[in-house]
Tab-separated table of C-alpha atoms (C1' of nucleotides) in Angstrom:
chain	number	residue	atom	x	y	z
T	1	MET	CA	113.856	92.679	110.358
T	2	GLU	CA	113.125	89.118	109.160
T	3	LYS	CA	112.848	86.824	111.762
T	4	SER	CA	115.059	83.648	111.489
T	5	PRO	CA	112.843	80.551	111.205
T	6	GLY	CA	114.460	78.910	114.283
T	7	ALA	CA	113.918	81.789	116.434
T	8	ALA	CA	114.414	81.451	119.985
T	9	PRO	CA	111.524	79.959	121.575
T	10	THR	CA	109.180	82.732	123.352
T	11	SER	CA	106.233	80.467	124.264
T	12	SER	CA	105.560	79.699	127.789
T	13	PRO	CA	104.025	76.972	129.247
T	14	GLU	CA	101.010	79.261	129.314
T	15	GLU	CA	101.098	79.221	125.797
T	16	GLU	CA	100.617	75.492	125.343
T	17	VAL	CA	97.332	74.206	124.869
T	18	ALA	CA	95.724	70.651	125.359
T	19	ALA	CA	94.671	69.140	121.964
T	20	ASP	CA	94.444	66.292	120.248
T	21	GLY	CA	94.061	67.463	117.132
T	22	ARG	CA	90.168	67.407	117.402
T	23	GLY	CA	89.543	70.422	119.241
T	24	HIS	CA	90.175	69.497	122.710
T	25	VAL	CA	91.277	72.205	124.911
T	26	GLU	CA	91.862	73.466	128.011
T	27	ASP	CA	89.158	75.418	129.646
T	28	ALA	CA	89.786	78.560	131.351
T	29	THR	CA	90.868	77.199	134.647
T	30	GLY	CA	93.314	74.753	132.813
T	31	GLN	CA	91.457	71.833	133.704
T	32	LYS	CA	91.822	69.480	130.732
T	33	GLU	CA	88.152	68.308	128.941
T	34	GLN	CA	89.894	65.150	128.539
T	35	ALA	CA	91.595	62.652	130.680
T	36	THR	CA	94.347	62.005	128.268
T	37	PRO	CA	94.784	65.105	126.245
T	38	VAL	CA	98.183	65.389	124.149
T	39	VAL	CA	99.553	68.841	125.309
T	40	LEU	CA	100.367	70.695	121.957
T	41	LYS	CA	102.484	73.554	122.010
T	42	LYS	CA	101.611	76.776	120.184
T	43	GLY	CA	103.636	79.799	119.150
T	44	PRO	CA	106.996	80.066	117.589
T	45	TRP	CA	108.825	77.069	116.781
T	46	THR	CA	112.274	76.368	118.419
T	47	ALA	CA	115.238	74.960	116.265
T	48	ALA	CA	114.897	71.670	118.173
T	49	GLU	CA	111.382	71.221	116.581
T	50	ASP	CA	112.181	72.347	113.654
T	51	ALA	CA	115.016	69.746	113.246
T	52	MET	CA	112.498	66.891	114.505
T	53	LEU	CA	110.008	68.108	111.722
T	54	MET	CA	112.883	68.095	108.983
T	55	ASP	CA	113.900	64.615	110.356
T	56	HIS	CA	110.517	63.287	109.932
T	57	VAL	CA	109.975	64.467	106.523
T	58	ARG	CA	113.356	63.273	105.460
T	59	HIS	CA	112.326	59.774	106.598
T	60	HIS	CA	108.688	59.949	105.939
T	61	GLY	CA	108.294	62.442	103.280
T	62	GLU	CA	105.511	65.138	103.451
T	63	GLY	CA	101.892	64.576	104.129
T	64	ASN	CA	99.985	62.937	107.008
T	65	TRP	CA	101.068	65.676	109.066
T	66	ASN	CA	98.892	64.423	112.207
T	67	ALA	CA	101.084	61.539	112.292
T	68	VAL	CA	104.213	63.661	112.952
T	69	GLN	CA	103.133	64.236	116.532
T	70	ARG	CA	102.575	60.256	116.963
T	71	VAL	CA	105.712	59.091	115.387
T	72	THR	CA	108.266	61.845	116.543
T	73	GLY	CA	106.389	63.004	119.755
T	74	LEU	CA	106.681	66.624	118.639
T	75	LEU	CA	104.095	68.540	120.368
T	76	ARG	CA	102.619	70.449	117.558
T	77	CYS	CA	99.576	69.575	115.869
T	78	GLY	CA	99.433	68.441	112.074
T	79	LYS	CA	98.260	71.811	110.916
T	80	SER	CA	101.036	73.468	112.661
T	81	CYS	CA	103.777	70.992	111.374
T	82	ARG	CA	102.708	71.477	107.744
T	83	LEU	CA	102.456	75.090	108.117
T	84	ARG	CA	105.809	75.335	109.502
T	85	TRP	CA	107.159	72.933	106.555
T	86	THR	CA	105.380	74.660	103.885
T	87	ASN	CA	106.370	78.183	104.947
T	88	HIS	CA	109.742	77.931	106.446
T	89	LEU	CA	111.456	74.348	106.157
T	90	ARG	CA	110.818	72.878	102.880
T	91	PRO	CA	113.746	73.511	100.422
T	92	ASN	CA	113.829	75.889	97.516
T	93	LEU	CA	112.020	78.419	99.658
T	94	LYS	CA	113.191	81.824	98.634
T	95	LYS	CA	114.189	84.093	101.574
T	96	GLY	CA	114.363	87.578	101.707
T	97	SER	CA	112.236	90.550	100.265
T	98	PHE	CA	110.212	90.399	96.951
T	99	SER	CA	112.023	91.816	94.141
T	100	PRO	CA	110.532	94.258	91.936
T	101	ASP	CA	109.857	91.610	89.511
T	102	GLU	CA	108.025	89.499	92.074
T	103	GLU	CA	105.843	92.781	93.316
T	104	LEU	CA	105.029	93.554	89.675
T	105	LEU	CA	103.968	89.969	89.187
T	106	ILE	CA	101.975	90.171	92.611
T	107	ALA	CA	100.159	93.191	91.721
T	108	GLN	CA	99.175	91.655	88.320
T	109	LEU	CA	98.042	88.427	89.669
T	110	HIS	CA	96.100	89.934	92.539
T	111	ALA	CA	94.566	92.053	89.795
T	112	GLN	CA	93.527	88.942	88.111
T	113	LEU	CA	92.824	86.424	90.858
T	114	GLY	CA	92.090	88.382	93.683
T	115	ASN	CA	93.000	87.062	97.298
T	116	LYS	CA	93.654	83.604	95.700
T	117	TRP	CA	97.055	83.702	97.496
T	118	ALA	CA	97.948	79.914	96.792
T	119	ARG	CA	97.233	80.418	93.219
T	120	MET	CA	99.362	83.425	93.198
T	121	ALA	CA	102.197	81.314	95.043
T	122	ALA	CA	102.307	79.144	92.392
T	123	HIS	CA	103.475	81.784	89.951
T	124	LEU	CA	106.173	82.620	92.418
T	125	PRO	CA	108.456	79.640	92.636
T	126	GLY	CA	109.993	79.831	96.288
T	127	ARG	CA	107.300	81.968	97.738
T	128	THR	CA	104.412	80.926	99.877
T	129	ASP	CA	101.028	82.125	100.158
T	130	ASN	CA	101.256	83.337	103.767
T	131	GLU	CA	104.126	85.533	102.266
T	132	ILE	CA	102.348	87.029	99.480
T	133	LYS	CA	99.504	87.490	101.467
T	134	ASN	CA	101.361	89.472	104.333
T	135	TYR	CA	103.037	91.299	101.391
T	136	TRP	CA	99.493	92.440	99.988
T	137	ASN	CA	98.025	92.984	103.186
T	138	THR	CA	100.581	95.397	104.433
T	139	ARG	CA	100.465	97.323	101.405
T	140	THR	CA	96.660	97.316	101.010
T	141	LYS	CA	96.434	98.583	104.595
T	142	ARG	CA	98.704	101.148	103.731
T	143	ARG	CA	96.986	102.482	100.777
T	144	GLN	CA	93.600	102.240	102.562
T	145	ARG	CA	94.922	104.305	105.356
T	146	ALA	CA	95.928	106.987	102.766
T	147	GLY	CA	92.666	106.783	100.832
T	148	LEU	CA	94.092	105.417	97.619
T	149	PRO	CA	93.172	102.610	95.582
T	150	VAL	CA	94.099	99.194	96.250
T	151	HIS	CA	95.340	98.242	92.943
T	152	PRO	CA	98.321	99.533	91.098
T	153	PRO	CA	98.112	103.123	89.694
T	154	PRO	CA	96.967	103.544	86.190
T	155	GLU	CA	100.378	104.033	84.772
T	156	VAL	CA	101.239	100.771	86.545
T	157	GLN	CA	98.524	98.927	84.695
T	158	LEU	CA	99.570	100.895	81.601
T	159	GLN	CA	103.286	99.427	82.146
T	160	LEU	CA	101.939	96.183	82.639
T	161	ALA	CA	100.063	96.368	79.249
T	162	LEU	CA	103.151	97.642	77.625
T	163	ALA	CA	105.340	95.199	79.149
T	164	ARG	CA	103.455	92.583	77.489
T	165	ARG	CA	103.128	94.018	74.193
T	166	CYS	CA	106.957	94.299	74.320
T	167	ARG	CA	107.990	91.000	75.618
T	168	TYR	CA	105.110	88.624	74.474
T	169	ASP	CA	103.109	90.640	71.846
T	170	ASP	CA	100.179	90.460	73.935
T	171	PHE	CA	97.706	92.934	72.583
T	172	SER	CA	95.207	92.530	75.220
T	173	PRO	CA	93.245	95.675	75.993
T	174	LEU	CA	95.385	98.407	77.703
T	175	PRO	CA	93.533	99.768	80.486
T	176	SER	CA	90.710	101.849	79.568
T	177	PRO	CA	90.036	105.281	80.401
T	178	GLN	CA	87.023	104.076	82.545
T	179	GLU	CA	89.415	101.771	84.327
T	180	LEU	CA	91.874	104.684	84.703
T	181	SER	CA	89.184	106.972	86.259
T	182	GLY	CA	90.890	107.082	89.595
T	183	VAL	CA	93.256	109.679	88.570
T	184	GLN	CA	90.574	111.650	86.661
T	185	ALA	CA	88.413	111.584	90.064
T	186	LEU	CA	91.023	113.028	91.833
T	187	VAL	CA	91.855	115.556	89.013
T	188	GLY	CA	88.007	116.415	88.956
T	189	ALA	CA	87.958	116.831	92.677
T	190	ALA	CA	90.569	119.214	92.318
T	191	ALA	CA	88.917	121.096	89.845
T	192	SER	CA	85.493	121.022	91.028
T	193	ALA	CA	87.093	122.491	94.481
T	194	GLY	CA	88.303	125.406	92.680
T	195	TYR	CA	92.153	124.497	92.512
T	196	ALA	CA	93.334	126.591	89.806
T	197	SER	CA	96.753	127.212	90.763
T	198	SER	CA	100.026	125.446	90.722
T	199	ARG	CA	102.198	124.324	93.608
T	200	PRO	CA	105.913	123.611	93.775
T	201	ALA	CA	106.739	120.373	92.699
T	202	PRO	CA	106.961	117.973	95.681
T	203	LEU	CA	110.529	117.716	94.781
T	204	ASP	CA	112.480	119.527	92.128
T	205	LEU	CA	112.356	116.721	89.925
T	206	ALA	CA	113.389	117.838	86.938
T	207	ARG	CA	116.267	119.825	88.368
T	208	GLN	CA	117.577	116.816	89.999
T	209	LEU	CA	117.391	114.724	87.210
T	210	THR	CA	119.047	117.150	84.885
T	211	GLN	CA	121.627	117.338	87.471
T	212	THR	CA	122.017	113.505	87.973
T	213	THR	CA	121.335	111.718	84.901
T	214	ASN	CA	122.676	113.870	81.876
T	215	GLN	CA	125.857	112.686	81.695
T	216	GLN	CA	125.374	109.159	79.892
T	217	THR	CA	122.759	106.925	78.477
T	218	GLU	CA	121.065	104.852	80.904
T	219	THR	CA	118.667	102.302	80.692
T	220	VAL	CA	115.661	103.777	82.009
T	221	GLN	CA	112.255	102.401	83.170
T	222	PHE	CA	109.813	102.816	80.596
T	223	LEU	CA	106.799	104.858	81.826
T	224	SER	CA	108.523	104.695	85.285
T	225	PRO	CA	107.662	107.080	87.901
T	226	PRO	CA	110.242	109.737	88.524
T	227	PRO	CA	112.684	108.669	90.568
T	228	PHE	CA	112.444	111.048	93.346
T	229	SER	CA	108.634	111.006	93.570
T	230	ALA	CA	107.427	112.653	96.779
T	231	PRO	CA	106.697	109.664	99.192
T	232	SER	CA	103.512	110.884	100.164
T	233	SER	CA	101.752	107.737	98.782
T	234	PRO	CA	102.076	104.326	99.538
T	235	TRP	CA	102.882	103.582	96.131
T	236	ALA	CA	105.612	105.833	96.101
T	237	ARG	CA	106.877	105.532	99.503
T	238	PRO	CA	108.496	101.978	98.961
T	239	PHE	CA	109.875	103.650	95.790
T	240	ALA	CA	111.505	106.316	97.761
T	241	ARG	CA	113.008	103.988	100.065
T	242	ASN	CA	114.259	101.975	97.210
T	243	ALA	CA	115.113	104.648	94.800
T	244	GLN	CA	117.697	102.516	93.153
T	245	TYR	CA	115.099	100.292	91.638
T	246	PHE	CA	112.974	103.011	90.153
T	247	GLN	CA	115.726	105.375	88.909
T	248	LEU	CA	118.034	104.802	86.208
T	249	ALA	CA	118.855	101.042	85.829
T	250	HIS	CA	122.246	100.260	84.531
T	251	SER	CA	122.946	96.917	83.177
T	252	SER	CA	125.079	96.504	86.286
T	253	SER	CA	122.179	97.220	88.704
T	254	PRO	CA	122.756	95.308	91.670
T	255	VAL	CA	118.947	94.877	92.019
T	256	SER	CA	118.009	93.107	89.008
T	257	PRO	CA	120.410	93.160	86.150
T	258	THR	CA	118.071	91.092	84.224
T	259	THR	CA	115.159	93.143	84.808
T	260	PRO	CA	116.008	96.657	85.101
T	261	ASP	CA	113.081	98.545	83.468
T	262	LEU	CA	110.134	97.419	85.265
T	263	SER	CA	110.260	98.086	88.655
T	264	LEU	CA	107.493	100.002	89.998
T	265	GLY	CA	106.880	102.867	92.362
T	266	TYR	CA	105.201	100.776	94.841
T	267	GLY	CA	106.328	98.173	97.150
T	268	ALA	CA	109.888	97.176	96.321
T	269	ARG	CA	111.912	96.557	99.307
T	270	SER	CA	115.184	94.910	98.416
T	271	ALA	CA	117.316	93.230	96.085
T	272	GLY	CA	118.998	90.410	95.057
T	273	ALA	CA	116.448	87.765	94.643
T	274	ASP	CA	116.808	85.281	91.734
T	275	GLN	CA	115.647	86.997	88.643
T	276	SER	CA	116.174	84.045	86.164
T	277	ARG	CA	113.030	82.089	86.836
T	278	LEU	CA	110.405	84.640	86.077
T	279	PRO	CA	107.166	83.105	85.261
T	280	PRO	CA	105.709	83.824	81.853
T	281	LEU	CA	103.041	86.226	83.617
T	282	SER	CA	106.218	88.457	84.874
T	283	PRO	CA	106.690	91.493	82.822
T	284	SER	CA	110.407	92.124	81.911
T	285	PRO	CA	112.483	94.122	80.293
T	286	CYS	CA	111.718	95.685	76.866
T	287	PRO	CA	114.947	96.380	74.962
T	288	ARG	CA	113.535	98.138	72.339
T	289	VAL	CA	111.769	100.385	74.360
T	290	VAL	CA	113.702	101.202	77.508
T	291	GLU	CA	116.985	101.986	75.949
T	292	LEU	CA	116.528	105.796	76.450
T	293	PRO	CA	118.457	108.655	76.971
T	294	SER	CA	119.619	109.737	80.484
T	295	ASN	CA	118.057	113.049	79.780
T	296	GLN	CA	114.798	111.656	79.552
T	297	TYR	CA	113.601	113.160	82.764
T	298	ALA	CA	114.600	116.533	82.075
T	299	GLN	CA	112.780	116.800	78.819
T	300	PRO	CA	109.292	117.945	78.622
T	301	THR	CA	106.328	116.263	80.103
T	302	PRO	CA	104.104	113.980	78.268
T	303	PRO	CA	100.824	115.437	77.652
T	304	ALA	CA	99.210	112.905	79.967
T	305	SER	CA	101.574	114.005	82.609
T	306	ALA	CA	100.695	117.487	81.874
T	307	ALA	CA	97.708	117.287	84.211
T	308	ALA	CA	99.897	116.285	86.930
T	309	THR	CA	102.761	118.369	85.917
T	310	ALA	CA	100.373	121.507	86.196
T	311	LEU	CA	100.065	120.819	89.647
T	312	GLY	CA	103.726	119.895	90.279
T	313	GLY	CA	105.816	121.471	87.926
T	314	GLY	CA	105.212	125.120	88.730
T	315	GLY	CA	106.949	127.224	91.203
T	316	ALA	CA	104.159	129.496	92.302
T	317	ALA	CA	102.866	130.043	95.685
T	318	LEU	CA	100.108	127.820	97.118
T	319	PRO	CA	96.608	128.862	96.445
T	320	ASP	CA	94.967	131.062	98.599
T	321	HIS	CA	92.116	128.547	99.426
T	322	GLN	CA	90.409	127.626	102.520
T	323	ASN	CA	90.726	123.869	101.711
T	324	ALA	CA	94.389	124.740	100.450
T	325	ALA	CA	95.711	122.079	102.806
T	326	SER	CA	93.605	119.288	101.925
T	327	LEU	CA	93.912	120.035	98.323
T	328	GLU	CA	97.407	120.137	98.555
T	329	LYS	CA	97.317	116.666	99.988
T	330	MET	CA	95.138	115.343	97.503
T	331	LEU	CA	96.889	116.833	94.694
T	332	ARG	CA	100.447	115.630	95.890
T	333	GLU	CA	98.843	112.429	95.775
T	334	LEU	CA	97.766	112.719	92.206
T	335	HIS	CA	101.059	113.895	91.592
T	336	ASP	CA	102.343	110.385	93.137
T	337	VAL	CA	99.715	108.657	91.320
T	338	ILE	CA	100.522	109.705	88.074
T	339	LYS	CA	104.132	109.922	88.711
T	340	VAL	CA	104.416	113.161	87.137
T	341	ASP	CA	107.239	113.852	85.200
T	342	PRO	CA	108.898	117.161	84.594
T	343	PRO	CA	106.751	120.118	83.192
T	344	ALA	CA	104.756	120.086	79.780
T	345	LEU	CA	106.417	121.004	76.554
T	346	VAL	CA	104.647	123.824	75.170
T	347	PRO	CA	105.306	126.668	72.701
T	348	ALA	CA	107.105	129.710	73.753
T	349	SER	CA	104.401	131.567	72.605
T	350	GLY	CA	101.421	130.110	74.525
T	351	GLY	CA	99.621	127.124	75.609
T	352	ALA	CA	99.501	123.703	74.374
T	353	ALA	CA	95.881	121.988	74.127
T	354	LEU	CA	95.987	118.193	74.140
T	355	GLU	CA	92.779	116.103	74.001
T	356	TRP	CA	92.370	112.912	74.539
T	357	HIS	CA	88.828	111.641	73.660
T	358	GLY	CA	88.359	108.457	75.742
T	359	GLY	CA	89.332	105.739	73.485
T	360	GLY	CA	89.519	107.574	70.162
T	361	GLU	CA	92.661	109.476	69.040
T	362	PHE	CA	94.670	112.296	69.653
T	363	VAL	CA	93.117	115.042	67.476
T	364	SER	CA	94.555	117.967	68.456
T	365	GLY	CA	97.656	119.608	70.215
T	366	LEU	CA	100.260	117.462	68.928
T	367	GLN	CA	101.261	120.014	66.614
T	368	ALA	CA	102.740	121.564	69.475
T	369	LEU	CA	105.014	118.818	69.824
T	370	GLN	CA	108.274	119.330	67.974
T	371	GLN	CA	109.626	117.730	65.253
T	372	HIS	CA	112.641	115.330	67.050
T	373	ARG	CA	109.987	113.521	68.710
T	374	VAL	CA	107.628	112.346	66.189
T	375	ASP	CA	109.506	109.313	65.137
T	376	ASP	CA	110.097	108.033	68.637
T	377	MET	CA	106.552	108.813	69.503
T	378	ASP	CA	105.606	106.847	66.295
T	379	THR	CA	107.725	103.905	67.723
T	380	LEU	CA	105.965	104.180	71.149
T	381	PHE	CA	102.340	104.154	69.419
T	382	GLY	CA	103.570	100.941	67.573
T	383	LEU	CA	103.648	99.476	70.585
T	384	LEU	CA	100.163	100.415	71.750
T	385	HIS	CA	97.164	99.000	71.172
T	386	PRO	CA	95.790	99.990	67.847
T	387	PRO	CA	92.842	102.037	68.747
T	388	LEU	CA	95.561	104.173	70.718
T	389	ARG	CA	97.804	104.916	67.874
T	390	ARG	CA	97.826	108.452	66.762
T	391	ALA	CA	95.793	109.679	64.068
T	392	PRO	CA	97.856	110.096	60.797
T	393	GLU	CA	96.997	113.515	60.366
T	394	THR	CA	98.024	114.272	63.796
T	395	VAL	CA	101.168	112.937	63.027
T	396	ALA	CA	101.350	115.005	59.943
T	397	ALA	CA	100.523	118.139	61.819
T	398	ALA	CA	103.282	117.493	64.497
T	399	ALA	CA	105.797	116.979	61.677
T	400	ALA	CA	104.669	120.301	59.680
T	401	GLY	CA	104.960	122.254	62.818
T	402	SER	CA	108.066	120.792	63.786
T	403	THR	CA	111.437	122.901	63.831
T	404	HIS	CA	113.756	120.378	64.903
T	405	SER	CA	115.295	117.406	63.637
T	406	GLY	CA	116.961	116.086	66.628
T	407	SER	CA	118.081	112.447	66.603
T	408	THR	CA	115.827	109.833	67.693
T	409	SER	CA	118.057	108.568	70.318
T	410	GLN	CA	118.349	111.625	72.012
T	411	HIS	CA	114.963	112.395	72.317
T	412	SER	CA	113.053	109.141	72.601
T	413	SER	CA	112.404	109.975	76.129
T	414	ASP	CA	109.328	111.935	75.074
T	415	ASP	CA	107.874	108.948	73.731
T	416	GLN	CA	106.425	108.227	76.916
T	417	LYS	CA	104.728	111.735	77.249
T	418	PRO	CA	101.762	111.168	74.932
T	419	THR	CA	101.292	107.592	76.093
T	420	ASP	CA	100.926	108.853	79.540
T	421	VAL	CA	97.936	110.875	78.178
T	422	VAL	CA	96.753	108.009	76.234
T	423	GLY	CA	97.070	105.639	79.028
T	424	LEU	CA	95.870	107.753	81.574
T	425	GLY	CA	92.514	108.582	79.744
T	426	LEU	CA	92.999	112.167	80.571
T	427	ASP	CA	90.956	114.781	78.709
T	428	LEU	CA	92.987	117.903	79.160
T	429	ASP	CA	93.094	121.286	78.101
T	430	LEU	CA	96.288	122.384	79.891
T	431	GLN	CA	97.440	125.620	79.711
T	432	VAL	CA	100.831	126.611	81.088
T	433	ALA	CA	101.559	129.892	81.370
T	434	GLY	CA	104.463	132.249	81.771
T	435	SER	CA	106.899	129.545	80.491
T	436	THR	CA	109.059	129.164	77.565
T	437	VAL	CA	110.351	126.181	76.217
T	438	SER	CA	114.011	126.431	74.694
T	439	SER	CA	115.374	124.201	72.469
T	440	ASP	CA	117.628	123.374	75.475
T	441	GLN	CA	115.549	120.403	77.140
T	442	GLU	CA	116.987	121.464	80.457
T	443	ASP	CA	115.138	124.994	80.772
T	444	TRP	CA	111.556	124.091	80.361
T	445	GLY	CA	108.834	124.555	82.596
T	446	LEU	CA	110.902	124.418	85.788
T	447	ASP	CA	109.379	127.832	86.712
T	448	ALA	CA	106.267	127.896	84.927
T	449	VAL	CA	102.817	128.619	86.444
T	450	CYS	CA	100.535	126.225	85.531
T	451	GLN	CA	96.828	126.847	85.558
T	452	TRP	CA	93.799	124.283	85.291
T	453	SER	CA	92.260	126.472	83.560
T	454	SER	CA	89.628	123.612	81.834
T	455	VAL	CA	90.387	120.881	84.087
T	456	SER	CA	86.672	121.189	84.820
T	457	ARG	CA	86.128	119.306	81.538
T	458	ILE	CA	87.541	116.222	82.826
T	459	CYS	CA	84.688	115.790	85.352
A	1	DA	C1'	116.169	108.246	126.010
A	2	DA	C1'	111.316	107.165	126.018
A	3	DA	C1'	106.799	106.705	123.797
A	4	DC	C1'	104.568	106.051	120.175
A	5	DA	C1'	103.019	104.417	115.438
A	6	DG	C1'	103.853	101.744	111.830
A	7	DA	C1'	105.898	98.000	109.030
A	8	DC	C1'	106.745	93.240	108.756
A	9	DC	C1'	106.383	88.446	109.988
A	10	DA	C1'	104.993	84.120	112.024
A	11	DA	C1'	101.546	81.515	113.496
A	12	DC	C1'	96.780	80.243	114.834
A	13	DC	C1'	91.877	79.707	113.773
A	14	DG	C1'	88.119	78.524	111.031
A	15	DC	C1'	85.826	76.678	107.299
A	16	DA	C1'	85.517	73.843	102.906
A	17	DA	C1'	87.147	70.310	99.919
A	18	DC	C1'	88.909	66.128	99.657
A	19	DT	C1'	89.812	61.215	100.873
A	20	DA	C1'	89.429	57.068	103.271
A	21	DT	C1'	86.877	53.886	105.858
V	1	DG	C1'	75.605	57.104	101.666
V	2	DA	C1'	77.521	58.644	106.140
V	3	DT	C1'	81.054	59.875	109.182
V	4	DA	C1'	85.812	60.951	110.242
V	5	DG	C1'	90.025	62.206	109.294
V	6	DT	C1'	93.389	65.040	106.477
V	7	DT	C1'	94.750	68.705	103.825
V	8	DG	C1'	94.632	73.411	102.198
V	9	DC	C1'	93.275	77.965	102.073
V	10	DG	C1'	92.242	82.390	103.537
V	11	DG	C1'	91.435	85.700	107.332
V	12	DT	C1'	93.092	87.291	111.465
V	13	DT	C1'	95.787	88.099	115.435
V	14	DG	C1'	99.837	88.956	118.193
V	15	DG	C1'	105.020	89.655	118.592
V	16	DT	C1'	109.351	92.073	117.440
V	17	DC	C1'	111.511	95.474	114.823
V	18	DT	C1'	112.513	100.191	113.073
V	19	DG	C1'	111.759	104.740	112.414
V	20	DT	C1'	109.710	108.948	114.023
V	21	DT	C1'	107.964	112.411	117.635
DNA sequence: AAACAGACCAACCGCAACTAT
DNA sequence: GATAGTTGCGGTTGGTCTGTT
């Protein structure tokens, strides 16, 4: 796909324009407006031109680009020479696709800086502003076409915040529920449109995951999107294309051995880039968090994901709704946006009510969680911003109501579940009917019929 | 196999800031 | 201080490639 810098010339004489660097160009008839114009070439550079430019820089150094034409006779304006050198010829340029780390960093930088490509490039050694700009624009376009927000989805923002906490002890604020309102908007739209049924998961995530990840303990991405997320959203499509980034990341990952856990469900394209020089802004592995059992995905859903799980985890038929198609699309996008994990854990006898009161605490419902998750959730909450920690009474309630004493390592995958609720700022009262949860984590919820009976409260 | 659409990339353009005269 | 020249930046365009219909 990538064109070589020295691609064969495609410019024809018609592509050449007369210019002396001060805007003297041919008129429509080809007549020169000046008597002695220098005809400067446009279009792709040839290998010979590259060689001339490189030779010039070698002998005269960078800068004074307008002199290149005078000194070497190269029929390119200074601007063009500078661009060519900067973007293609200068040493230490990193060619190839962006690594997941770089993509993460770009997303973060763009959220902070906006379209300041040059400043962003300063954080990405070997990358050019043009490269970053192109990268971002293609994704922006894609997302806009899909009617999705341009910036990373909420869980990515949360992920970034968590990564900072893990790696740099950075306790800057987590995304607020307000900042995460995009997800709620989708959920609310679904609710207000009367969507009260479940749909089949875009893909049978849990089953696939159960089959593919139960054998061994892997390093998994903390709060990562599900590995087989339906590629209906632009955030998820690249993920689907590069599933190796987003699934279980072995230490021997061919992609990014040093940064296996923070790849995102958006935009990853290729591997092999040097990961060793990440600037401080780049999130990176968080060993004390990411070493999770491989059955993480097969375990009960985070309360947070419960919202989306209710949409995607059930096996019932599509709703008989006149807008079912559009809703289906919307909900699928929602599913992608929040990167739903397998269906929610619920007590065998009924529904689990989980409430998140925007910036407050979990105040109810956690007793439905089982004992063996408590310690891990505590660990998780310890990573979060203090206001997001669980209320002590909730912890106690969860402990009291538990009947399991499974090992932490076995069930730490649940860490992320409550966090999802917190991070996504969802105020849910999710009821999952018709499902039972066995102690066997593989059984839960796949065939449940989920209902959004109280979803309107979100709005 | 052909047509089409989307993704990706290189390069150009215009403008603004900076520097030299 | 005014002007010209240079450099840097961001927006945009057009070509090529790839995947899909």
